[in-house]
Short mmCIF file of C-alpha atoms and ligand atoms in Angstrom, two decimals:
data_model
loop_
_atom_site.label_atom_id
_atom_site.label_comp_id
_atom_site.label_asym_id
_atom_site.label_seq_id
_atom_site.Cartn_x
_atom_site.Cartn_y
_atom_site.Cartn_z
CA MET F 1 -16.54 -36.83 -55.48
CA GLU F 2 -20.20 -36.76 -55.23
CA ARG F 3 -21.86 -36.00 -58.58
CA VAL F 4 -24.72 -33.68 -59.03
CA VAL F 5 -26.56 -32.82 -62.23
CA ILE F 6 -28.08 -29.36 -62.26
CA LYS F 7 -31.04 -28.69 -64.56
CA ILE F 8 -31.49 -25.02 -65.26
CA GLY F 9 -35.00 -24.40 -66.31
CA GLY F 10 -35.33 -22.21 -69.49
CA SER F 11 -37.83 -20.00 -67.66
CA LEU F 12 -34.91 -18.71 -65.50
CA LEU F 13 -33.16 -17.51 -68.58
CA SER F 14 -36.23 -15.82 -69.95
CA GLY F 15 -37.50 -12.18 -69.62
CA SER F 16 -35.61 -9.00 -70.02
CA GLN F 17 -31.78 -8.86 -70.64
CA ASP F 18 -31.37 -7.31 -67.24
CA ASP F 19 -33.33 -10.12 -65.74
CA VAL F 20 -31.15 -12.75 -67.39
CA LEU F 21 -27.89 -10.89 -66.61
CA SER F 22 -28.83 -10.60 -62.82
CA TYR F 23 -29.91 -14.16 -62.75
CA LEU F 24 -26.63 -15.54 -64.22
CA HIS F 25 -24.47 -13.46 -61.96
CA GLY F 26 -26.55 -14.52 -58.96
CA LEU F 27 -26.32 -18.12 -59.98
CA SER F 28 -22.64 -18.10 -60.51
CA SER F 29 -22.04 -16.64 -57.04
CA ALA F 30 -24.26 -19.33 -55.63
CA LEU F 31 -22.16 -22.01 -57.32
CA ALA F 32 -18.76 -20.70 -56.40
CA GLY F 33 -16.77 -22.75 -53.95
CA LEU F 34 -18.56 -26.07 -54.63
CA ASN F 35 -15.18 -27.53 -55.51
CA ASN F 36 -15.82 -30.83 -53.72
CA TYR F 37 -18.70 -31.71 -56.00
CA SER F 38 -18.45 -33.01 -59.55
CA LEU F 39 -21.18 -30.91 -61.45
CA GLY F 40 -22.86 -31.21 -64.80
CA PHE F 41 -25.44 -28.88 -66.35
CA VAL F 42 -28.60 -29.40 -68.55
CA VAL F 43 -30.19 -26.20 -69.66
CA GLY F 44 -33.73 -25.61 -71.03
CA GLY F 45 -34.90 -23.47 -73.98
CA GLY F 46 -37.27 -21.07 -72.21
CA ASP F 47 -39.03 -18.33 -74.16
CA THR F 48 -36.65 -18.80 -77.20
CA ALA F 49 -37.76 -22.23 -77.47
CA SER F 50 -41.48 -21.42 -77.12
CA LYS F 51 -41.23 -18.62 -79.71
CA TYR F 52 -39.77 -20.84 -82.37
CA VAL F 53 -41.94 -23.90 -81.54
CA SER F 54 -45.10 -21.79 -81.69
CA LEU F 55 -44.12 -20.06 -84.84
CA ALA F 56 -43.41 -23.44 -86.41
CA ARG F 57 -46.71 -24.85 -85.23
CA GLU F 58 -48.59 -21.96 -86.82
CA LEU F 59 -46.71 -22.54 -90.04
CA GLY F 60 -47.85 -26.19 -90.00
CA ILE F 61 -44.28 -27.49 -89.49
CA ASN F 62 -44.32 -31.11 -88.27
CA GLU F 63 -43.61 -31.96 -84.61
CA TYR F 64 -40.27 -33.49 -85.29
CA ASP F 65 -38.97 -30.25 -86.77
CA GLN F 66 -40.62 -28.27 -84.04
CA ASP F 67 -38.57 -30.38 -81.53
CA LEU F 68 -35.36 -29.70 -83.59
CA LEU F 69 -36.01 -26.00 -83.22
CA GLY F 70 -36.63 -26.49 -79.43
CA ILE F 71 -33.34 -28.24 -79.21
CA MET F 72 -31.45 -25.56 -80.99
CA ALA F 73 -32.98 -22.94 -78.52
CA THR F 74 -31.81 -25.09 -75.54
CA ARG F 75 -28.23 -25.28 -77.00
CA MET F 76 -28.05 -21.51 -77.33
CA ASN F 77 -28.95 -21.18 -73.60
CA ALA F 78 -26.46 -23.97 -72.84
CA LYS F 79 -23.75 -22.20 -74.79
CA LEU F 80 -24.37 -19.11 -72.68
CA ILE F 81 -23.89 -21.02 -69.44
CA ALA F 82 -20.83 -22.82 -70.86
CA SER F 83 -19.15 -19.74 -71.97
CA PHE F 84 -20.00 -17.76 -68.78
CA PHE F 85 -19.21 -20.26 -66.10
CA PRO F 86 -15.39 -20.29 -66.04
CA ASP F 87 -15.04 -24.01 -65.01
CA ALA F 88 -17.47 -25.38 -67.49
CA TRP F 89 -16.41 -27.28 -70.65
CA PRO F 90 -16.77 -24.64 -73.32
CA GLU F 91 -18.36 -26.83 -76.11
CA ILE F 92 -22.04 -27.84 -75.89
CA ILE F 93 -22.35 -31.56 -75.21
CA THR F 94 -24.91 -33.21 -77.49
CA SER F 95 -25.20 -36.66 -76.04
CA VAL F 96 -25.46 -38.26 -72.60
CA ASP F 97 -22.53 -40.50 -73.39
CA ASP F 98 -20.13 -37.58 -74.22
CA ALA F 99 -21.35 -35.93 -70.98
CA ARG F 100 -20.49 -39.00 -69.09
CA THR F 101 -17.06 -39.18 -70.65
CA LEU F 102 -16.32 -35.56 -69.48
CA PHE F 103 -17.65 -36.34 -65.91
CA GLU F 104 -15.22 -39.35 -65.92
CA HIS F 105 -12.38 -36.99 -66.74
CA GLY F 106 -13.30 -34.53 -64.05
CA LYS F 107 -14.75 -31.88 -66.45
CA ILE F 108 -18.03 -30.01 -66.15
CA PRO F 109 -20.27 -30.79 -69.11
CA VAL F 110 -23.14 -28.49 -70.21
CA MET F 111 -25.87 -29.87 -72.31
CA GLY F 112 -29.08 -28.64 -73.90
CA GLY F 113 -31.41 -31.16 -75.54
CA THR F 114 -30.35 -34.32 -77.40
CA VAL F 115 -33.04 -35.68 -79.76
CA PRO F 116 -36.67 -35.04 -80.62
CA GLY F 117 -39.35 -36.50 -78.52
CA HIS F 118 -38.64 -35.43 -75.02
CA THR F 119 -37.45 -32.41 -72.97
CA THR F 120 -34.34 -31.28 -71.10
CA ASN F 121 -35.94 -32.81 -67.94
CA THR F 122 -35.53 -36.14 -69.44
CA VAL F 123 -31.95 -35.41 -70.63
CA ALA F 124 -31.10 -34.33 -67.10
CA ALA F 125 -32.73 -37.57 -65.56
CA LEU F 126 -30.78 -39.75 -68.07
CA LEU F 127 -27.53 -37.89 -67.36
CA ALA F 128 -28.05 -38.40 -63.65
CA GLU F 129 -28.78 -42.02 -64.26
CA ALA F 130 -25.72 -42.50 -66.35
CA VAL F 131 -23.29 -40.96 -63.94
CA GLY F 132 -24.82 -42.00 -60.63
CA ALA F 133 -25.67 -38.34 -59.69
CA ARG F 134 -28.34 -36.63 -57.70
CA LEU F 135 -30.40 -34.23 -59.62
CA VAL F 136 -31.21 -30.65 -58.75
CA ASN F 137 -33.99 -29.16 -60.87
CA LEU F 138 -33.94 -25.27 -60.81
CA THR F 139 -37.19 -23.91 -61.94
CA ASN F 140 -39.57 -20.99 -61.43
CA VAL F 141 -41.83 -22.72 -58.78
CA ASP F 142 -40.68 -23.43 -55.26
CA GLY F 143 -41.53 -27.13 -55.19
CA ILE F 144 -44.20 -29.69 -56.06
CA TYR F 145 -47.81 -28.98 -54.95
CA ASP F 146 -50.68 -31.45 -54.63
CA LYS F 147 -52.60 -29.33 -57.32
CA ASP F 148 -51.53 -26.35 -59.65
CA PRO F 149 -50.70 -23.54 -57.22
CA ARG F 150 -51.45 -21.00 -60.05
CA GLU F 151 -55.05 -22.04 -60.14
CA ASN F 152 -55.69 -23.17 -56.58
CA GLU F 153 -54.98 -20.91 -53.58
CA ASP F 154 -55.26 -23.91 -51.28
CA ALA F 155 -52.58 -25.89 -53.02
CA LYS F 156 -50.27 -27.56 -50.62
CA LYS F 157 -46.51 -27.88 -51.08
CA PHE F 158 -44.83 -31.15 -50.38
CA ASP F 159 -41.42 -31.12 -48.55
CA ARG F 160 -40.83 -34.72 -49.67
CA ILE F 161 -42.82 -37.23 -51.93
CA ASP F 162 -42.24 -40.73 -53.18
CA TYR F 163 -41.77 -41.73 -56.91
CA ASP F 164 -45.32 -43.12 -57.24
CA THR F 165 -46.71 -39.76 -56.26
CA LEU F 166 -44.37 -37.93 -58.64
CA ILE F 167 -45.38 -40.13 -61.50
CA SER F 168 -49.08 -39.75 -60.78
CA LEU F 169 -48.87 -36.00 -60.66
CA ALA F 170 -46.84 -35.89 -63.81
CA ALA F 171 -49.33 -38.34 -65.54
CA GLU F 172 -52.23 -36.14 -64.54
CA TYR F 173 -50.66 -33.12 -66.20
CA ASP F 174 -49.34 -35.00 -69.14
CA SER F 175 -52.91 -35.85 -70.26
CA ARG F 176 -53.97 -32.25 -70.25
CA GLU F 177 -53.92 -29.83 -72.99
CA ALA F 178 -50.67 -28.43 -74.38
CA ARG F 179 -48.81 -25.84 -72.36
CA ALA F 180 -50.39 -26.73 -68.95
CA HIS F 181 -47.24 -28.65 -68.16
CA PHE F 182 -46.03 -30.12 -64.84
CA VAL F 183 -42.71 -28.96 -63.18
CA PHE F 184 -41.11 -32.37 -64.07
CA ASP F 185 -42.35 -34.34 -67.09
CA LEU F 186 -43.69 -37.85 -67.06
CA LEU F 187 -40.81 -39.57 -68.89
CA ALA F 188 -38.26 -37.89 -66.74
CA SER F 189 -40.25 -38.85 -63.69
CA LYS F 190 -40.14 -42.48 -64.76
CA VAL F 191 -36.36 -42.34 -65.32
CA VAL F 192 -35.69 -41.05 -61.81
CA ALA F 193 -38.08 -43.62 -60.31
CA ARG F 194 -36.62 -46.62 -62.05
CA SER F 195 -33.05 -45.86 -60.88
CA GLY F 196 -33.89 -44.32 -57.41
CA ILE F 197 -32.36 -40.93 -58.33
CA GLU F 198 -32.74 -38.35 -55.57
CA LEU F 199 -34.50 -35.37 -57.18
CA HIS F 200 -34.73 -31.94 -55.68
CA ILE F 201 -37.15 -29.50 -57.18
CA VAL F 202 -36.18 -25.91 -56.16
CA ASP F 203 -36.94 -22.34 -56.97
CA GLY F 204 -33.82 -21.45 -59.06
CA ARG F 205 -34.05 -17.86 -57.87
CA ASP F 206 -33.65 -18.76 -54.31
CA PHE F 207 -29.97 -19.11 -54.17
CA GLU F 208 -29.68 -20.31 -50.61
CA THR F 209 -31.92 -23.21 -51.39
CA VAL F 210 -30.08 -23.91 -54.55
CA LYS F 211 -26.81 -24.27 -52.69
CA ASN F 212 -28.44 -26.37 -49.91
CA ALA F 213 -29.94 -28.75 -52.49
CA ILE F 214 -26.55 -29.26 -54.16
CA LEU F 215 -24.91 -29.84 -50.76
CA GLY F 216 -27.75 -32.30 -49.79
CA LYS F 217 -28.76 -30.14 -46.90
CA PRO F 218 -32.43 -29.42 -45.97
CA HIS F 219 -33.97 -26.74 -48.18
CA ASN F 220 -37.26 -25.01 -49.12
CA GLY F 221 -38.09 -27.13 -52.16
CA THR F 222 -39.38 -30.59 -52.57
CA VAL F 223 -37.26 -33.79 -52.46
CA VAL F 224 -38.38 -36.88 -54.37
CA GLY F 225 -36.99 -40.13 -53.31
CA GLU F 226 -37.71 -43.59 -51.82
P1 UTP H 1 -37.17 -27.67 -72.78
O1 UTP H 1 -36.48 -28.82 -72.13
O2 UTP H 1 -36.61 -26.40 -72.57
O3 UTP H 1 -38.70 -27.77 -72.54
O4 UTP H 1 -37.16 -27.96 -74.35
P2 UTP H 1 -39.54 -27.06 -71.34
O5 UTP H 1 -40.37 -28.09 -70.80
O6 UTP H 1 -40.21 -25.82 -71.79
O7 UTP H 1 -38.24 -26.78 -70.24
P3 UTP H 1 -38.13 -26.03 -69.03
O8 UTP H 1 -38.65 -27.04 -67.96
O9 UTP H 1 -38.94 -24.75 -69.03
O10 UTP H 1 -36.64 -25.78 -68.89
C1 UTP H 1 -37.90 -27.13 -75.24
C2 UTP H 1 -38.38 -28.02 -76.46
O11 UTP H 1 -37.30 -28.45 -77.15
C3 UTP H 1 -37.48 -29.91 -77.65
C4 UTP H 1 -39.05 -30.01 -77.20
O12 UTP H 1 -39.76 -29.56 -78.23
C5 UTP H 1 -39.11 -29.13 -75.97
O13 UTP H 1 -40.54 -28.79 -75.77
N1 UTP H 1 -36.52 -30.84 -77.02
C6 UTP H 1 -35.79 -30.52 -75.97
C7 UTP H 1 -36.38 -32.05 -77.65
O14 UTP H 1 -37.06 -32.41 -78.66
N2 UTP H 1 -35.50 -32.84 -77.21
C8 UTP H 1 -34.74 -32.54 -76.06
O15 UTP H 1 -33.86 -33.42 -75.70
C9 UTP H 1 -34.89 -31.39 -75.46
#
């Protein structure tokens, strides 16, 4: 069975309770019936992570402990997904190795973060690398642009880009001040590039596109590949 790792951006699980409830119901309908695919999920921390990380920063707590707080937030979101999706393995998986073992037993692992120093984009890239999967990144923008679409009205969306372009865009944003972050971080970009992982960046709220990306069909997002 073809393997697909799905990264659920934390921003999709942020906002009001009604927003999150309707998002989760929509996503679970979009994922229904994908029985011919072996899936794994990695979930971001969203506004819960931001709240705790910025509180910790204000308190002068060190970066390592800020990351640990961020990881805990990702795991809370992961637990919500693991408990809500009926076919998912109910315990949160905390290492890529354990997630791979579940994949190999035909189960559906759900992870948040793993260790300090990176983000769940990197966790998702490493999991895709370990199990030989395509990676579908569900986020709150509809693809990769040549410049920040929030600041530039004339920004142009790419349908498809190669790894070198992904890395140079991620590097450009990586060197900017905190919080202005690119849709897929630099380390994660380097992992997908080194292993030739096909990466789909899609608007997680566009369920038709989400489904098409998982099925490997044309969609409205951006595909990163050779
Ligand atoms: P996220 O992966 O949610 O960060 O991790 P993000 O970039 O905000 O994610 P998305 O793209 O919106 O989903 C939140 C924080 O948790 C810590 C980092 O501090 C990160 O910024 N973290 C997460 C780790 O230290 N290690 C991990 O493996 C994951």
